[in-house]
Short mmCIF file of C-alpha atoms and ligand atoms in Angstrom, two decimals:
data_model
loop_
_atom_site.label_atom_id
_atom_site.label_comp_id
_atom_site.label_asym_id
_atom_site.label_seq_id
_atom_site.Cartn_x
_atom_site.Cartn_y
_atom_site.Cartn_z
CA MET A 1204 7.26 88.66 21.93
CA SER A 1205 4.38 90.74 21.11
CA GLU A 1206 4.94 94.81 21.67
CA ARG A 1207 1.37 94.44 22.83
CA ILE A 1208 2.03 91.44 25.27
CA GLU A 1209 5.31 94.03 26.46
CA SER A 1210 3.00 97.45 26.92
CA LEU A 1211 0.70 95.69 28.63
CA ALA A 1212 3.15 93.88 31.07
CA ARG A 1213 5.39 97.27 31.47
CA ARG A 1214 1.76 99.17 32.38
CA LEU A 1215 1.79 96.56 35.14
CA ASP A 1216 5.19 96.85 36.65
CA GLU A 1217 4.66 100.44 36.53
CA ALA A 1218 1.43 100.09 38.57
CA ALA A 1219 3.49 98.17 40.81
CA ARG A 1220 6.52 100.13 41.25
CA GLN A 1221 4.98 103.64 41.02
CA ARG A 1222 2.38 102.06 44.21
CA HIS A 1223 -0.46 102.80 41.54
CA ALA A 1224 -3.09 101.30 40.05
CA ILE A 1225 -4.43 101.36 37.25
CA ALA A 1226 -8.07 101.38 35.85
CA GLN A 1227 -9.20 97.62 34.67
CA PRO A 1228 -8.30 97.99 30.62
CA GLU A 1229 -11.11 97.97 28.38
CA GLY A 1230 -11.66 97.03 24.63
CA ALA A 1231 -8.90 96.12 22.61
CA ASP A 1232 -6.94 96.99 25.66
CA ALA A 1233 -7.62 94.25 27.76
CA PRO A 1234 -5.73 90.88 27.90
CA THR A 1235 -7.43 87.88 26.21
CA LEU A 1236 -6.71 84.74 27.94
CA ALA A 1237 -4.43 83.74 25.38
CA GLU A 1238 -2.20 86.75 26.01
CA ALA A 1239 -2.88 86.13 30.08
CA TYR A 1240 -0.23 84.02 31.04
CA PRO A 1241 2.21 85.21 28.19
CA VAL A 1242 1.91 88.70 29.80
CA GLN A 1243 2.72 87.61 33.35
CA ALA A 1244 5.49 85.63 31.81
CA ALA A 1245 6.96 89.03 30.74
CA LEU A 1246 6.05 91.20 33.84
CA VAL A 1247 7.99 88.56 36.22
CA ALA A 1248 10.85 88.68 33.60
CA GLN A 1249 11.10 92.38 34.21
CA ARG A 1250 11.34 91.38 38.41
CA LEU A 1251 13.87 88.69 37.24
CA ALA A 1252 15.84 91.15 35.34
CA ARG A 1253 16.71 93.26 38.71
CA GLY A 1254 18.16 90.56 40.23
CA ALA A 1255 15.10 89.00 41.43
CA ARG A 1256 15.09 84.83 41.60
CA ARG A 1257 11.97 82.86 41.02
CA ILE A 1258 11.44 80.69 44.09
CA GLY A 1259 8.53 79.16 43.00
CA MET A 1260 4.44 79.18 42.01
CA LYS A 1261 1.24 80.12 43.63
CA MET A 1262 -1.92 78.87 43.11
CA GLY A 1263 -4.62 81.45 43.41
CA PHE A 1264 -9.02 80.81 43.10
CA THR A 1265 -8.81 77.71 45.35
CA SER A 1266 -11.41 78.43 47.86
CA ARG A 1267 -15.11 78.63 47.28
CA ALA A 1268 -14.73 81.79 49.66
CA LYS A 1269 -11.86 83.44 47.18
CA MET A 1270 -14.47 82.44 44.67
CA GLN A 1271 -17.26 83.95 46.33
CA GLN A 1272 -15.27 86.83 47.61
CA MET A 1273 -13.79 87.41 44.17
CA GLY A 1274 -16.63 86.53 41.30
CA LEU A 1275 -14.39 84.37 39.66
CA SER A 1276 -14.14 80.72 39.74
CA GLU A 1277 -11.27 79.38 38.04
CA LEU A 1278 -7.52 78.10 39.31
CA ILE A 1279 -5.24 80.38 38.29
CA TRP A 1280 -1.38 80.82 39.34
CA GLY A 1281 1.61 82.83 39.61
CA ARG A 1282 4.68 82.97 39.52
CA LEU A 1283 7.04 83.62 42.68
CA THR A 1284 10.01 85.70 43.00
CA SER A 1285 12.58 86.31 45.78
CA ASP A 1286 11.67 90.00 46.20
CA MET A 1287 8.20 89.07 47.36
CA VAL A 1288 9.69 87.00 50.43
CA CYS A 1289 8.76 88.99 53.70
CA GLU A 1290 10.28 88.35 57.50
CA GLU A 1291 7.89 85.88 59.49
CA GLY A 1292 6.95 89.23 62.67
CA GLY A 1293 7.78 91.88 59.85
CA PRO A 1294 7.71 94.56 59.35
CA LEU A 1295 5.86 94.60 56.29
CA PRO A 1296 6.39 97.65 54.47
CA PHE A 1297 3.04 99.29 54.29
CA ASP A 1298 4.40 101.64 51.81
CA ALA A 1299 5.96 99.31 49.52
CA TYR A 1300 2.10 98.11 48.20
CA ILE A 1301 -0.99 99.63 46.58
CA HIS A 1302 -3.93 98.14 49.02
CA PRO A 1303 -3.16 95.20 50.18
CA ARG A 1304 -4.76 91.83 51.94
CA VAL A 1305 -4.02 89.29 53.64
CA GLU A 1306 -4.31 85.13 53.50
CA PRO A 1307 -4.07 82.14 55.26
CA GLU A 1308 -2.31 79.82 52.77
CA VAL A 1309 0.03 75.92 53.31
CA CYS A 1310 2.79 76.65 51.51
CA TYR A 1311 4.73 72.91 49.67
CA LEU A 1312 8.44 73.08 49.59
CA LEU A 1313 9.62 70.23 47.04
CA SER A 1314 12.83 67.86 47.67
CA LYS A 1315 12.22 67.10 43.93
CA PRO A 1316 11.00 68.51 40.52
CA LEU A 1317 7.35 67.79 39.75
CA GLU A 1318 5.20 68.18 36.32
CA GLY A 1319 2.32 67.28 34.32
CA VAL A 1320 -0.23 64.85 35.64
CA VAL A 1321 0.78 63.60 39.21
CA THR A 1322 -1.29 61.51 41.66
CA PRO A 1323 -1.58 63.13 45.27
CA LEU A 1324 1.27 60.39 46.53
CA GLN A 1325 3.52 61.56 43.67
CA ALA A 1326 3.00 64.70 45.05
CA LEU A 1327 2.87 64.30 48.30
CA ASP A 1328 6.75 62.33 47.64
CA ALA A 1329 7.96 65.20 45.75
CA VAL A 1330 7.39 67.66 49.49
CA GLU A 1331 10.44 68.30 51.52
CA ALA A 1332 7.99 70.20 53.82
CA VAL A 1333 4.80 72.01 54.47
CA ALA A 1334 4.61 75.12 56.76
CA PRO A 1335 1.84 77.30 57.48
CA ALA A 1336 2.24 81.04 55.34
CA LEU A 1337 1.06 84.05 54.97
CA GLU A 1338 0.22 85.39 51.39
CA VAL A 1339 -0.69 89.46 50.79
CA ILE A 1340 -2.14 90.31 47.45
CA ASP A 1341 -2.16 93.31 46.27
CA SER A 1342 -4.21 93.73 42.74
CA ARG A 1343 -2.80 96.44 40.40
CA TYR A 1344 -5.51 97.64 39.04
CA ARG A 1345 -8.39 100.49 41.16
CA ASP A 1346 -10.39 98.76 43.67
CA PHE A 1347 -9.49 94.91 42.31
CA ARG A 1348 -11.62 95.12 39.76
CA PHE A 1349 -10.21 92.46 36.98
CA SER A 1350 -11.40 89.89 34.67
CA LEU A 1351 -10.50 86.40 34.60
CA ALA A 1352 -7.41 87.09 31.84
CA ASP A 1353 -6.81 90.52 33.90
CA VAL A 1354 -6.47 88.65 37.12
CA ILE A 1355 -3.33 86.20 35.18
CA ALA A 1356 -1.90 88.89 33.58
CA ASP A 1357 -1.31 90.81 37.20
CA ASN A 1358 -0.13 87.86 38.61
CA ALA A 1359 -2.47 86.57 40.38
CA SER A 1360 -2.15 89.86 42.44
CA SER A 1361 1.17 88.54 44.10
CA ALA A 1362 2.70 90.31 46.11
CA GLY A 1363 4.30 88.96 49.38
CA VAL A 1364 4.64 86.00 50.82
CA VAL A 1365 5.47 85.43 55.56
CA LEU A 1366 6.58 81.60 55.52
CA GLY A 1367 6.48 79.89 59.17
CA ALA A 1368 8.45 77.17 60.31
CA TRP A 1369 8.65 74.31 57.86
CA HIS A 1370 6.70 70.81 59.29
CA LYS A 1371 7.79 67.37 57.76
CA PRO A 1372 5.78 66.25 55.09
CA ASP A 1373 4.01 63.51 56.80
CA VAL A 1374 1.96 66.10 58.66
CA ASP A 1375 -1.45 65.51 58.22
CA VAL A 1376 -2.97 68.72 56.26
CA ALA A 1377 -6.30 67.83 55.33
CA ASN A 1378 -8.32 69.53 57.19
CA LEU A 1379 -6.93 72.10 60.50
CA GLY A 1380 -8.60 74.78 61.52
CA ILE A 1381 -7.09 78.74 61.04
CA VAL A 1382 -7.97 81.75 63.03
CA LEU A 1383 -6.91 84.69 61.36
CA ALA A 1384 -6.88 87.87 63.78
CA ILE A 1385 -6.16 91.43 63.16
CA ASP A 1386 -4.83 93.19 66.63
CA GLY A 1387 -5.56 90.03 68.50
CA ARG A 1388 -9.43 90.10 67.03
CA ALA A 1389 -10.30 86.87 64.53
CA ALA A 1390 -10.84 88.44 61.34
CA GLN A 1391 -11.24 84.57 59.47
CA VAL A 1392 -11.67 81.42 60.58
CA GLY A 1393 -11.78 78.62 57.72
CA SER A 1394 -10.51 75.33 57.37
CA THR A 1395 -6.92 74.14 54.90
CA ALA A 1396 -10.19 71.86 54.06
CA ALA A 1397 -11.42 74.50 51.85
CA ILE A 1398 -8.03 74.41 49.38
CA LEU A 1399 -9.82 72.30 46.79
CA GLY A 1400 -10.47 69.90 49.49
CA HIS A 1401 -7.02 69.43 50.69
CA PRO A 1402 -3.78 71.43 49.81
CA LEU A 1403 -2.44 68.41 48.10
CA ARG A 1404 -4.81 68.45 45.30
CA SER A 1405 -3.50 72.14 44.63
CA LEU A 1406 -0.08 70.96 44.56
CA VAL A 1407 -1.47 68.07 41.86
CA ALA A 1408 -2.72 70.78 40.02
CA ALA A 1409 0.41 73.54 40.31
CA ALA A 1410 2.83 70.77 38.45
CA ARG A 1411 -0.06 70.16 35.66
CA LEU A 1412 -0.80 74.50 35.28
CA VAL A 1413 3.26 74.82 35.22
CA ALA A 1414 3.89 72.26 32.67
CA ALA A 1415 1.05 72.93 30.58
CA ALA A 1416 3.45 76.46 30.41
CA GLY A 1417 6.12 74.19 29.16
CA GLU A 1418 7.29 74.92 32.67
CA ARG A 1419 8.01 72.57 36.09
CA LEU A 1420 8.24 72.98 39.42
CA GLU A 1421 11.70 72.73 40.33
CA PRO A 1422 13.52 71.20 43.70
CA GLY A 1423 13.88 74.17 46.42
CA SER A 1424 10.38 75.62 45.01
CA ILE A 1425 7.75 76.46 47.17
CA VAL A 1426 4.17 76.52 46.14
CA MET A 1427 1.61 78.22 48.61
CA ALA A 1428 -1.33 76.59 47.48
CA GLY A 1429 -4.05 79.12 47.79
CA GLY A 1430 -6.31 80.95 50.68
CA ALA A 1431 -8.57 78.79 52.89
CA THR A 1432 -10.48 81.84 53.55
CA ALA A 1433 -11.61 85.34 51.68
CA ALA A 1434 -8.87 87.69 51.65
CA VAL A 1435 -8.58 90.50 54.14
CA GLU A 1436 -7.35 93.95 54.06
CA LEU A 1437 -4.17 95.56 55.66
CA ARG A 1438 -4.33 99.01 57.53
CA ALA A 1439 -0.72 100.35 58.34
CA GLY A 1440 0.24 99.35 62.07
CA ALA A 1441 -2.15 96.52 62.50
CA ALA A 1442 -0.98 93.18 63.41
CA VAL A 1443 -1.39 89.91 61.88
CA SER A 1444 -1.25 86.34 63.32
CA ALA A 1445 -2.82 82.82 61.78
CA GLU A 1446 -2.92 80.22 64.46
CA PHE A 1447 -3.39 76.83 62.43
CA GLN A 1448 -3.89 73.88 64.34
CA ARG A 1449 -1.12 71.81 64.58
CA LEU A 1450 0.85 73.64 62.28
CA GLY A 1451 1.55 76.23 64.92
CA ARG A 1452 1.50 80.19 64.45
CA ILE A 1453 3.13 83.06 62.47
CA GLY A 1454 2.08 86.67 61.99
CA PHE A 1455 3.90 90.18 61.17
CA ARG A 1456 3.00 93.50 62.35
CA VAL A 1457 2.13 95.96 58.91
CA SER A 1458 5.25 99.10 58.98
CA ALA A 1459 3.29 102.83 59.79
CA ALA A 1460 2.25 104.81 56.61
CA GLU A 1461 4.55 106.62 55.89
CA PRO A 1462 3.66 110.63 56.72
CA ALA A 1463 3.44 112.31 53.46
CA ALA A 1464 6.59 114.43 52.40
O1 LIG B 2341 -6.57 83.29 45.48
C1 LIG B 2341 -5.53 84.22 45.12
O2 LIG B 2341 -4.39 83.64 45.76
C2 LIG B 2341 -5.96 84.33 44.18
C3 LIG B 2341 -5.12 86.55 44.17
C4 LIG B 2341 -6.20 87.00 43.15
C5 LIG B 2341 -7.57 87.23 43.08
C6 LIG B 2341 -7.53 88.72 44.18
O3 LIG B 2341 -6.47 89.57 43.79
O4 LIG B 2341 -7.80 88.59 45.56
MG1 LIG B 2342 -3.60 83.51 47.52
#
């Protein structure tokens, strides 16, 4: 692996660990699109070397709301690791992040391997269960300012995953209403249909994208299908909940900020 890729990955890893945003790289310092996924792989390899386990993948920019919010319009994906899982209910440690945001998603749990070009029926056949989920994103770039290559390199801004109760895969998740509330007030209202028209399409795309990187989705892995609404900023002490039609409610509390020493 090139020293340049290693060094970009190290900068992003340090930013996450020190909870300190870095400036969007410019000019020769910026990753190219060809370098972006290799940087992401090197970044995640550092988490794995510290003892985290790979648990699956996330899909990003799967809804118009997310694309409009971030000004980018291509599907991206990121690698999820065990140290990103947060307990339903919380507390989510506010000080573990730089400027976290939350978005409601649908999560698939696989019982069979999945890779390459598959039909929606083949994808569904590999699903063991489906759950309502909340993704915590936290760009390592200042003010969430990045190019497509920058955000891919930064593991698609992934930072936390909160999972609700698992349901049988035959629950129809095509068009379920979602209300994301902060402190009891609706912050975003949407539908699972916003995720590429049907969250299963996101799983189909995940199988294709992961195969393009020479990997496959293993049995037991999870796939976060992507945000159904724009993401909402998290504040210390906030109570976050999302009500999913048919899938139920999921939520967590954000911890208070640590007083400055
Ligand atoms: O949709 C996503 O989860 C992509 C996250 C990357 C962009 C962002 O930071 O919002
Ligand atoms: Mg997301």
